[in-house]
Amino acid sequence: MTQTSATVPQKRSAEDLTSTAMEQQIAKQPALVNGKTTNGHTNGHANGTNGTNGHANGTATALPGLDASKLTITRADPTARAVPDEATACSGLETICTDHMITATWKASEGWSAPELKPYGPLTLMPTASVLHYATECFEGLKAYRGYDGRLRLFRPDRNAARMLMSTLRISLPGFDPRELERLILALMAVDGPKWLPRSRPGSYLYLRPAVIGTQPQLGVQAPKEALLFITASFMPRMDAPPGGMRLHTNPEDMIRAWVGGFGYAKVGANYGPSLLATNEARERGFGQILWLYGPEGYCTEAGASNFFVVWRTKEGALQLVTAPLDDKLILDGVTRRSVVELARDRLKDELEVVERKYTIDEVLEAHREGRLIEAFAAGTAFFICPVSQIRHRDHDIHIPMVKGESGQYTAKLKGWMSDIMYGNEQHPWGVVVDEEQ
């Protein structure tokens, strides 16, 4: 019996199985390949198959894709819950969410269900659900901002949606058209934004958390055949201006957060839980976050769960803004990181050079000893742009200058530019306006 080409096993080295699988899945997602769409849809193919909504490990099918136009709405009682002030909302042990959430289910045999906007509440999972045993989950984090012009905005939500698609494929969860996810996020804010981010509170924000989890109730190490997408909106404390700046402690020599060939570039929970042991120890010593180093060289990668930047002068006197590269897939392609790099290259090109390269903690120590280290900051959705004032590495302390004890000069510039876009002081394509219900 002759095998068809579709069933003949391909000879590939054991070392490239993961990268090969990812390449095949990404090739089916035009939104990840080049940011463009095919015939107006990223999930359409000439042969009628549905590439973005088939299973990440299976053959593409013509099952229904994620479709925001099919959203059904069940409204909560608008008088049941009052909106707390920011300080009260962030003072307890539970995250305070808005009135509604969005959910959509997926089954390998049925595709995506019609998404639902419904009252916020518990999810129902079986104890044998895949996510509870095999970490089949990924998530995103972005914010909705009430502008000083009264309008409600999201900041570059297309980047979060595209990254979430990449994360779902990396963790063997179902794909989707990222534009549909973006539309669902906008729909949630259109309903809950007017009440929970009222125009009387300009300069405030809500934290948005889309997530996809494997829900198939079957034990066994396998790609789940059932999944759940949900989106919530909540309060989050402001963390971008700790008194005296962020203080970092480098990771212990026997612990790393991510590694080349792993999944540090995907936003999956497995990147975070194992890092908490070292983070808690650092906090007991008076430091806020871990500066994660990699390899015997001690390459600087990330500050906690944020990207990390330094501003220094080279030995030749050139001023540089330096951050770790993305090409080895060791760190997250942060939306804030990407925006900092793009803004700096555009608006600071006459003052400094933006450099994405590997650099070591020894280089930072040397720059500090020689008086060439100008400033440092962490960048991410939660911490926004947060000035770093100190790094403890083994027996060495690096104290980093901060203008007026608050921030470095370039940290403040970049933070100000991005804040202006987020809150409507500057009209910019990155600030996506929400069409709110009246």
Tab-separated table of C-alpha atoms in Angstrom:
chain	number	residue	atom	x	y	z
A	1	MET	CA	0.000	0.000	0.000
A	2	THR	CA	1.481	3.310	-1.054
A	3	GLN	CA	1.484	6.167	1.460
A	4	THR	CA	0.406	9.602	0.318
A	5	SER	CA	2.719	12.551	0.751
A	6	ALA	CA	0.467	13.803	3.566
A	7	THR	CA	1.112	10.707	5.674
A	8	VAL	CA	4.801	10.083	4.997
A	9	PRO	CA	6.753	11.118	8.113
A	10	GLN	CA	9.182	13.897	7.353
A	11	LYS	CA	12.791	13.422	8.396
A	12	ARG	CA	13.737	16.275	10.671
A	13	SER	CA	16.300	16.539	13.387
A	14	ALA	CA	14.986	16.184	16.920
A	15	GLU	CA	16.357	19.615	17.769
A	16	ASP	CA	14.002	21.561	15.489
A	17	LEU	CA	10.624	19.977	16.252
A	18	THR	CA	9.242	22.942	18.180
A	19	SER	CA	10.496	25.600	15.799
A	20	THR	CA	9.240	23.613	12.820
A	21	ALA	CA	5.788	23.218	14.367
A	22	MET	CA	5.630	26.932	15.151
A	23	GLU	CA	6.759	27.872	11.656
A	24	GLN	CA	4.023	25.719	10.152
A	25	GLN	CA	1.356	27.232	12.380
A	26	ILE	CA	2.543	30.808	11.889
A	27	ALA	CA	2.581	30.262	8.131
A	28	LYS	CA	-1.167	29.694	8.378
A	29	GLN	CA	-1.627	33.033	10.170
A	30	PRO	CA	-1.082	35.945	7.745
A	31	ALA	CA	-1.444	38.371	10.653
A	32	LEU	CA	1.764	36.977	12.117
A	33	VAL	CA	3.621	36.532	8.862
A	34	ASN	CA	3.396	40.090	7.573
A	35	GLY	CA	0.627	41.922	9.407
A	36	LYS	CA	-1.587	41.735	6.327
A	37	THR	CA	-4.784	39.849	5.655
A	38	THR	CA	-6.052	37.639	2.866
A	39	ASN	CA	-9.284	38.771	1.204
A	40	GLY	CA	-10.078	40.850	4.276
A	41	HIS	CA	-9.775	37.906	6.664
A	42	THR	CA	-6.755	36.366	8.313
A	43	ASN	CA	-8.611	33.048	8.594
A	44	GLY	CA	-9.509	32.643	4.904
A	45	HIS	CA	-7.736	30.403	2.412
A	46	ALA	CA	-8.365	29.794	-1.261
A	47	ASN	CA	-9.353	26.184	-0.646
A	48	GLY	CA	-12.000	27.135	1.875
A	49	THR	CA	-10.164	25.867	4.951
A	50	ASN	CA	-10.009	27.869	8.123
A	51	GLY	CA	-6.337	28.132	8.983
A	52	THR	CA	-6.488	30.342	12.069
A	53	ASN	CA	-9.267	28.447	13.751
A	54	GLY	CA	-8.214	24.861	13.246
A	55	HIS	CA	-6.383	23.226	16.131
A	56	ALA	CA	-2.782	24.278	16.569
A	57	ASN	CA	-1.655	20.672	16.198
A	58	GLY	CA	-4.273	19.463	13.714
A	59	THR	CA	-5.414	19.808	10.156
A	60	ALA	CA	-7.115	23.075	9.223
A	61	THR	CA	-10.874	22.802	8.858
A	62	ALA	CA	-13.809	24.957	7.796
A	63	LEU	CA	-15.197	25.222	11.327
A	64	PRO	CA	-16.460	28.600	12.639
A	65	GLY	CA	-13.790	31.088	13.611
A	66	LEU	CA	-13.873	33.633	16.396
A	67	ASP	CA	-16.360	36.247	15.196
A	68	ALA	CA	-17.032	39.443	17.140
A	69	SER	CA	-20.047	40.240	14.947
A	70	LYS	CA	-21.865	37.318	16.600
A	71	LEU	CA	-21.459	38.779	20.084
A	72	THR	CA	-24.524	38.347	22.292
A	73	ILE	CA	-25.112	40.664	25.236
A	74	THR	CA	-26.686	39.901	28.603
A	75	ARG	CA	-26.505	42.982	30.784
A	76	ALA	CA	-25.830	43.119	34.500
A	77	ASP	CA	-27.983	45.244	36.792
A	78	PRO	CA	-26.238	48.636	36.485
A	79	THR	CA	-27.252	49.619	40.023
A	80	ALA	CA	-26.030	46.429	41.710
A	81	ARG	CA	-22.438	47.579	42.123
A	82	ALA	CA	-21.033	51.021	42.757
A	83	VAL	CA	-17.716	52.050	41.236
A	84	PRO	CA	-15.098	52.396	44.005
A	85	ASP	CA	-12.377	55.018	43.975
A	86	GLU	CA	-8.998	53.822	42.750
A	87	ALA	CA	-7.361	53.656	46.178
A	88	THR	CA	-10.177	51.590	47.684
A	89	ALA	CA	-10.351	49.265	44.684
A	90	CYS	CA	-6.644	48.466	44.919
A	91	SER	CA	-6.407	48.087	48.695
A	92	GLY	CA	-7.816	44.574	49.162
A	93	LEU	CA	-6.749	41.027	48.365
A	94	GLU	CA	-9.133	40.575	45.423
A	95	THR	CA	-8.958	42.198	42.006
A	96	ILE	CA	-12.050	44.351	41.491
A	97	CYS	CA	-13.503	43.816	38.008
A	98	THR	CA	-16.147	45.714	36.080
A	99	ASP	CA	-19.776	44.632	35.592
A	100	HIS	CA	-19.191	42.421	32.562
A	101	MET	CA	-16.817	39.961	30.952
A	102	ILE	CA	-16.651	38.308	27.548
A	103	THR	CA	-16.359	34.561	27.005
A	104	ALA	CA	-16.192	32.276	23.968
A	105	THR	CA	-15.684	28.528	23.912
A	106	TRP	CA	-13.860	26.400	21.376
A	107	LYS	CA	-14.058	22.704	20.546
A	108	ALA	CA	-11.923	20.886	18.010
A	109	SER	CA	-15.049	19.316	16.524
A	110	GLU	CA	-17.130	22.523	16.440
A	111	GLY	CA	-14.817	25.548	16.212
A	112	TRP	CA	-15.504	28.770	18.088
A	113	SER	CA	-18.871	29.526	19.656
A	114	ALA	CA	-20.573	32.906	19.409
A	115	PRO	CA	-18.895	35.142	22.022
A	116	GLU	CA	-20.959	36.354	24.967
A	117	LEU	CA	-20.799	39.607	26.890
A	118	LYS	CA	-22.372	38.801	30.243
A	119	PRO	CA	-22.255	39.700	33.933
A	120	TYR	CA	-18.860	39.164	35.538
A	121	GLY	CA	-18.727	35.996	37.604
A	122	PRO	CA	-17.074	32.626	38.253
A	123	LEU	CA	-15.979	30.249	35.538
A	124	THR	CA	-16.916	26.568	35.698
A	125	LEU	CA	-14.143	24.017	35.177
A	126	MET	CA	-13.878	20.303	35.811
A	127	PRO	CA	-11.062	19.252	38.193
A	128	THR	CA	-9.491	17.374	35.277
A	129	ALA	CA	-9.388	20.428	33.000
A	130	SER	CA	-6.165	20.591	31.004
A	131	VAL	CA	-5.201	24.053	32.281
A	132	LEU	CA	-5.157	22.865	35.899
A	133	HIS	CA	-2.583	20.155	35.218
A	134	TYR	CA	-0.563	20.986	32.127
A	135	ALA	CA	-0.381	24.806	32.112
A	136	THR	CA	-2.267	25.107	28.832
A	137	GLU	CA	-3.018	28.798	29.151
A	138	CYS	CA	-1.851	32.155	27.895
A	139	PHE	CA	-2.945	35.731	28.453
A	140	GLU	CA	-2.443	39.358	27.557
A	141	GLY	CA	-2.400	42.600	29.477
A	142	LEU	CA	-3.335	46.045	28.198
A	143	LYS	CA	-5.077	49.116	29.534
A	144	ALA	CA	-7.994	51.386	28.699
A	145	TYR	CA	-7.300	55.062	29.422
A	146	ARG	CA	-9.719	57.897	30.169
A	147	GLY	CA	-8.210	60.825	28.339
A	148	TYR	CA	-8.024	64.419	29.406
A	149	ASP	CA	-10.099	65.160	26.313
A	150	GLY	CA	-12.893	62.972	27.698
A	151	ARG	CA	-12.380	60.110	25.244
A	152	LEU	CA	-11.606	56.493	26.077
A	153	ARG	CA	-8.623	54.851	24.379
A	154	LEU	CA	-6.734	51.605	24.093
A	155	PHE	CA	-3.006	51.691	23.378
A	156	ARG	CA	-1.939	49.610	20.373
A	157	PRO	CA	-4.409	46.757	21.010
A	158	ASP	CA	-3.529	45.214	17.652
A	159	ARG	CA	-0.078	44.354	19.009
A	160	ASN	CA	-1.547	42.583	22.043
A	161	ALA	CA	-3.995	40.646	19.887
A	162	ALA	CA	-1.268	39.497	17.470
A	163	ARG	CA	0.989	38.454	20.352
A	164	MET	CA	-1.816	36.513	21.988
A	165	LEU	CA	-2.348	34.554	18.792
A	166	MET	CA	1.342	33.666	18.785
A	167	SER	CA	1.142	32.601	22.441
A	168	THR	CA	-1.878	30.371	21.858
A	169	LEU	CA	-0.087	28.577	19.053
A	170	ARG	CA	3.034	28.101	21.181
A	171	ILE	CA	0.997	26.462	23.943
A	172	SER	CA	-1.091	24.293	21.553
A	173	LEU	CA	-4.321	26.245	21.979
A	174	PRO	CA	-6.663	27.229	19.122
A	175	GLY	CA	-5.904	30.109	16.801
A	176	PHE	CA	-8.145	33.020	15.870
A	177	ASP	CA	-8.209	36.182	13.810
A	178	PRO	CA	-6.494	38.725	16.112
A	179	ARG	CA	-8.694	41.529	14.757
A	180	GLU	CA	-11.725	39.724	16.158
A	181	LEU	CA	-10.114	39.656	19.601
A	182	GLU	CA	-9.419	43.372	19.322
A	183	ARG	CA	-13.070	44.006	18.428
A	184	LEU	CA	-14.232	42.025	21.446
A	185	ILE	CA	-11.990	44.052	23.750
A	186	LEU	CA	-13.381	47.256	22.284
A	187	ALA	CA	-16.928	45.914	22.751
A	188	LEU	CA	-16.331	45.252	26.450
A	189	MET	CA	-14.999	48.755	26.955
A	190	ALA	CA	-17.846	50.282	24.956
A	191	VAL	CA	-20.262	48.820	27.517
A	192	ASP	CA	-18.306	49.132	30.779
A	193	GLY	CA	-16.134	52.147	30.010
A	194	PRO	CA	-18.711	54.910	30.602
A	195	LYS	CA	-19.523	53.683	34.122
A	196	TRP	CA	-16.158	52.368	35.321
A	197	LEU	CA	-13.958	55.031	33.688
A	198	PRO	CA	-16.255	58.055	33.868
A	199	ARG	CA	-15.306	61.305	32.225
A	200	SER	CA	-15.075	62.807	35.694
A	201	ARG	CA	-11.887	60.753	36.239
A	202	PRO	CA	-9.480	61.813	33.478
A	203	GLY	CA	-6.030	60.289	33.839
A	204	SER	CA	-7.392	56.991	35.155
A	205	TYR	CA	-7.275	53.551	33.565
A	206	LEU	CA	-8.538	49.985	33.725
A	207	TYR	CA	-6.460	46.862	33.183
A	208	LEU	CA	-7.745	44.476	30.505
A	209	ARG	CA	-6.968	40.767	30.692
A	210	PRO	CA	-7.783	38.505	27.732
A	211	ALA	CA	-6.867	34.854	28.370
A	212	VAL	CA	-7.250	31.477	26.687
A	213	ILE	CA	-7.215	28.277	28.740
A	214	GLY	CA	-7.423	24.586	27.879
A	215	THR	CA	-10.628	23.174	29.355
A	216	GLN	CA	-10.806	19.604	28.039
A	217	PRO	CA	-11.683	17.463	31.117
A	218	GLN	CA	-9.267	14.641	30.412
A	219	LEU	CA	-5.991	13.792	32.109
A	220	GLY	CA	-3.098	13.078	29.806
A	221	VAL	CA	-0.306	15.118	28.254
A	222	GLN	CA	-1.949	16.224	25.024
A	223	ALA	CA	-3.069	19.318	23.157
A	224	PRO	CA	-6.540	20.161	24.554
A	225	LYS	CA	-9.520	19.728	22.267
A	226	GLU	CA	-11.582	22.252	24.218
A	227	ALA	CA	-10.690	25.794	25.253
A	228	LEU	CA	-12.166	28.969	26.704
A	229	LEU	CA	-11.392	32.582	25.832
A	230	PHE	CA	-12.366	35.181	28.416
A	231	ILE	CA	-11.770	38.909	28.758
A	232	THR	CA	-12.067	40.910	31.975
A	233	ALA	CA	-11.492	44.539	32.922
A	234	SER	CA	-10.305	45.532	36.381
A	235	PHE	CA	-8.574	48.066	38.547
A	236	MET	CA	-4.808	47.809	38.931
A	237	PRO	CA	-2.570	49.798	41.281
A	238	ARG	CA	-0.153	52.319	39.817
A	239	MET	CA	3.375	50.916	39.938
A	240	ASP	CA	5.344	53.260	37.698
A	241	ALA	CA	6.705	55.594	40.387
A	242	PRO	CA	7.840	53.720	43.531
A	243	PRO	CA	9.412	56.056	46.114
A	244	GLY	CA	13.087	56.338	45.310
A	245	GLY	CA	12.742	54.357	42.076
A	246	MET	CA	12.691	50.625	41.374
A	247	ARG	CA	15.403	48.636	43.123
A	248	LEU	CA	16.538	45.453	41.365
A	249	HIS	CA	18.361	42.384	42.670
A	250	THR	CA	19.957	40.058	40.137
A	251	ASN	CA	18.725	36.477	40.136
A	252	PRO	CA	20.476	33.716	42.113
A	253	GLU	CA	23.136	31.831	40.174
A	254	ASP	CA	21.076	28.632	40.288
A	255	MET	CA	17.881	30.126	38.841
A	256	ILE	CA	16.847	31.630	35.496
A	257	ARG	CA	13.468	32.841	34.271
A	258	ALA	CA	13.670	31.889	30.603
A	259	TRP	CA	16.091	30.223	28.218
A	260	VAL	CA	16.856	30.085	24.520
A	261	GLY	CA	14.702	27.374	22.983
A	262	GLY	CA	12.043	27.844	25.655
A	263	PHE	CA	8.979	30.063	25.706
A	264	GLY	CA	10.085	33.339	27.279
A	265	TYR	CA	8.792	35.166	24.205
A	266	ALA	CA	5.223	33.871	24.733
A	267	LYS	CA	2.931	35.262	27.413
A	268	VAL	CA	2.151	32.021	29.226
A	269	GLY	CA	1.695	31.520	32.954
A	270	ALA	CA	4.538	29.001	33.088
A	271	ASN	CA	6.926	31.942	32.659
A	272	TYR	CA	5.788	33.568	35.885
A	273	GLY	CA	4.952	31.077	38.635
A	274	PRO	CA	8.472	29.622	38.951
A	275	SER	CA	9.954	33.135	39.223
A	276	LEU	CA	8.023	34.009	42.381
A	277	LEU	CA	10.370	32.228	44.779
A	278	ALA	CA	13.314	34.445	43.871
A	279	THR	CA	11.089	37.533	43.639
A	280	ASN	CA	9.728	37.031	47.155
A	281	GLU	CA	13.249	36.557	48.506
A	282	ALA	CA	14.376	39.782	46.812
A	283	ARG	CA	11.452	41.668	48.311
A	284	GLU	CA	12.302	40.402	51.774
A	285	ARG	CA	15.703	42.014	51.221
A	286	GLY	CA	14.138	45.331	50.292
A	287	PHE	CA	14.230	45.063	46.502
A	288	GLY	CA	11.216	45.360	44.209
A	289	GLN	CA	12.040	42.997	41.358
A	290	ILE	CA	14.607	40.574	39.978
A	291	LEU	CA	16.929	41.600	37.159
A	292	TRP	CA	17.031	38.318	35.288
A	293	LEU	CA	20.433	37.383	33.871
A	294	TYR	CA	21.060	34.604	31.378
A	295	GLY	CA	23.955	32.241	30.796
A	296	PRO	CA	27.457	32.176	32.274
A	297	GLU	CA	28.032	35.559	30.602
A	298	GLY	CA	25.268	37.139	32.707
A	299	TYR	CA	23.297	38.723	29.860
A	300	CYS	CA	20.728	41.254	31.078
A	301	THR	CA	17.246	40.214	29.940
A	302	GLU	CA	14.208	41.417	31.902
A	303	ALA	CA	13.359	43.265	35.113
A	304	GLY	CA	10.717	41.156	36.810
A	305	ALA	CA	8.115	40.641	34.090
A	306	SER	CA	9.106	43.867	32.296
A	307	ASN	CA	11.647	44.702	29.630
A	308	PHE	CA	14.813	46.449	30.796
A	309	PHE	CA	16.666	49.433	29.318
A	310	VAL	CA	19.873	51.283	30.142
A	311	VAL	CA	21.192	54.591	28.879
A	312	TRP	CA	24.979	54.828	28.844
A	313	ARG	CA	27.899	56.327	27.010
A	314	THR	CA	30.239	54.044	25.143
A	315	LYS	CA	33.971	54.215	25.805
A	316	GLU	CA	34.135	56.366	22.680
A	317	GLY	CA	31.581	58.788	24.141
A	318	ALA	CA	28.498	57.889	22.072
A	319	LEU	CA	25.168	58.029	23.938
A	320	GLN	CA	23.097	54.852	23.596
A	321	LEU	CA	19.735	53.492	24.717
A	322	VAL	CA	20.359	49.740	25.033
A	323	THR	CA	17.969	46.830	25.506
A	324	ALA	CA	18.099	43.074	24.957
A	325	PRO	CA	17.295	41.775	21.439
A	326	LEU	CA	14.318	39.689	20.345
A	327	ASP	CA	16.058	37.468	17.802
A	328	ASP	CA	16.827	34.595	20.195
A	329	LYS	CA	13.232	34.526	21.532
A	330	LEU	CA	14.483	34.749	25.096
A	331	ILE	CA	12.397	37.750	26.148
A	332	LEU	CA	8.885	39.034	25.551
A	333	ASP	CA	8.230	41.366	22.639
A	334	GLY	CA	6.634	43.904	24.941
A	335	VAL	CA	4.239	46.460	23.478
A	336	THR	CA	5.706	49.125	25.753
A	337	ARG	CA	9.221	48.009	24.777
A	338	ARG	CA	8.376	48.178	21.081
A	339	SER	CA	6.858	51.653	21.533
A	340	VAL	CA	9.882	52.943	23.475
A	341	VAL	CA	12.242	51.713	20.756
A	342	GLU	CA	10.157	53.243	17.955
A	343	LEU	CA	9.626	56.580	19.701
A	344	ALA	CA	13.291	56.878	20.656
A	345	ARG	CA	14.448	56.131	17.113
A	346	ASP	CA	12.059	58.746	15.771
A	347	ARG	CA	12.247	61.526	18.344
A	348	LEU	CA	15.694	61.090	19.925
A	349	LYS	CA	17.670	60.229	16.790
A	350	ASP	CA	19.691	63.440	17.075
A	351	GLU	CA	20.594	62.721	20.713
A	352	LEU	CA	21.248	58.999	21.070
A	353	GLU	CA	21.472	55.676	19.275
A	354	VAL	CA	18.948	52.916	20.010
A	355	VAL	CA	20.747	49.576	20.257
A	356	GLU	CA	19.125	46.151	20.553
A	357	ARG	CA	21.891	43.718	21.461
A	358	LYS	CA	23.083	41.275	24.066
A	359	TYR	CA	24.882	42.987	26.929
A	360	THR	CA	26.091	41.692	30.270
A	361	ILE	CA	25.815	42.765	33.870
A	362	ASP	CA	29.602	43.143	33.821
A	363	GLU	CA	29.223	45.787	31.111
A	364	VAL	CA	26.721	47.611	33.318
A	365	LEU	CA	29.098	47.380	36.294
A	366	GLU	CA	31.988	48.689	34.188
A	367	ALA	CA	29.912	51.578	32.851
A	368	HIS	CA	28.945	52.450	36.412
A	369	ARG	CA	32.541	52.348	37.669
A	370	GLU	CA	33.679	54.563	34.797
A	371	GLY	CA	30.850	57.062	35.222
A	372	ARG	CA	29.250	56.192	31.863
A	373	LEU	CA	25.940	54.805	33.168
A	374	ILE	CA	23.351	57.547	32.735
A	375	GLU	CA	20.014	55.950	33.691
A	376	ALA	CA	17.937	52.762	33.564
A	377	PHE	CA	14.260	51.857	33.489
A	378	ALA	CA	11.823	48.962	33.241
A	379	ALA	CA	9.064	49.005	30.620
A	380	GLY	CA	5.827	47.009	30.555
A	381	THR	CA	2.063	47.308	30.783
A	382	ALA	CA	1.880	46.947	34.562
A	383	PHE	CA	4.884	49.111	35.472
A	384	PHE	CA	4.544	51.362	32.405
A	385	ILE	CA	7.950	53.103	32.324
A	386	CYS	CA	9.490	52.839	35.772
A	387	PRO	CA	12.857	54.406	36.642
A	388	VAL	CA	15.454	52.086	38.177
A	389	SER	CA	17.596	53.587	40.938
A	390	GLN	CA	19.644	50.610	42.143
A	391	ILE	CA	20.875	47.187	41.050
A	392	ARG	CA	22.374	44.725	43.536
A	393	HIS	CA	24.563	42.098	41.878
A	394	ARG	CA	26.296	39.664	44.214
A	395	ASP	CA	28.427	41.954	46.396
A	396	HIS	CA	28.151	44.991	44.151
A	397	ASP	CA	25.681	47.877	44.342
A	398	ILE	CA	24.988	49.990	41.290
A	399	HIS	CA	23.369	53.323	42.168
A	400	ILE	CA	21.827	54.932	39.111
A	401	PRO	CA	21.340	58.711	38.801
A	402	MET	CA	17.804	60.075	38.951
A	403	VAL	CA	17.016	63.710	38.187
A	404	LYS	CA	15.466	65.289	41.298
A	405	GLY	CA	15.239	61.787	42.773
A	406	GLU	CA	12.370	60.885	40.476
A	407	SER	CA	13.608	59.733	37.078
A	408	GLY	CA	16.285	59.988	34.458
A	409	GLN	CA	16.026	62.613	31.722
A	410	TYR	CA	15.310	60.211	28.867
A	411	THR	CA	13.107	57.987	30.986
A	412	ALA	CA	10.949	61.025	31.741
A	413	LYS	CA	10.827	62.104	28.082
A	414	LEU	CA	9.753	58.696	26.799
A	415	LYS	CA	7.236	58.265	29.591
A	416	GLY	CA	5.762	61.695	28.905
A	417	TRP	CA	5.398	61.078	25.167
A	418	MET	CA	3.693	57.741	25.676
A	419	SER	CA	1.429	59.088	28.403
A	420	ASP	CA	0.348	61.923	26.123
A	421	ILE	CA	-0.683	59.398	23.443
A	422	MET	CA	-2.515	57.204	25.948
A	423	TYR	CA	-4.470	60.036	27.530
A	424	GLY	CA	-5.225	62.033	24.389
A	425	ASN	CA	-2.885	64.970	24.868
A	426	GLU	CA	-1.337	63.908	21.563
A	427	GLN	CA	-3.502	62.538	18.773
A	428	HIS	CA	-1.658	59.465	17.497
A	429	PRO	CA	-2.588	56.274	15.593
A	430	TRP	CA	-1.458	54.193	18.574
A	431	GLY	CA	-4.324	55.604	20.637
A	432	VAL	CA	-7.420	53.683	19.489
A	433	VAL	CA	-10.615	55.481	20.517
A	434	VAL	CA	-13.461	53.385	21.954
A	435	ASP	CA	-16.923	54.091	20.570
A	436	GLU	CA	-18.682	54.171	23.947
A	437	GLU	CA	-22.336	53.530	24.588
A	438	GLN	CA	-24.189	56.663	25.570
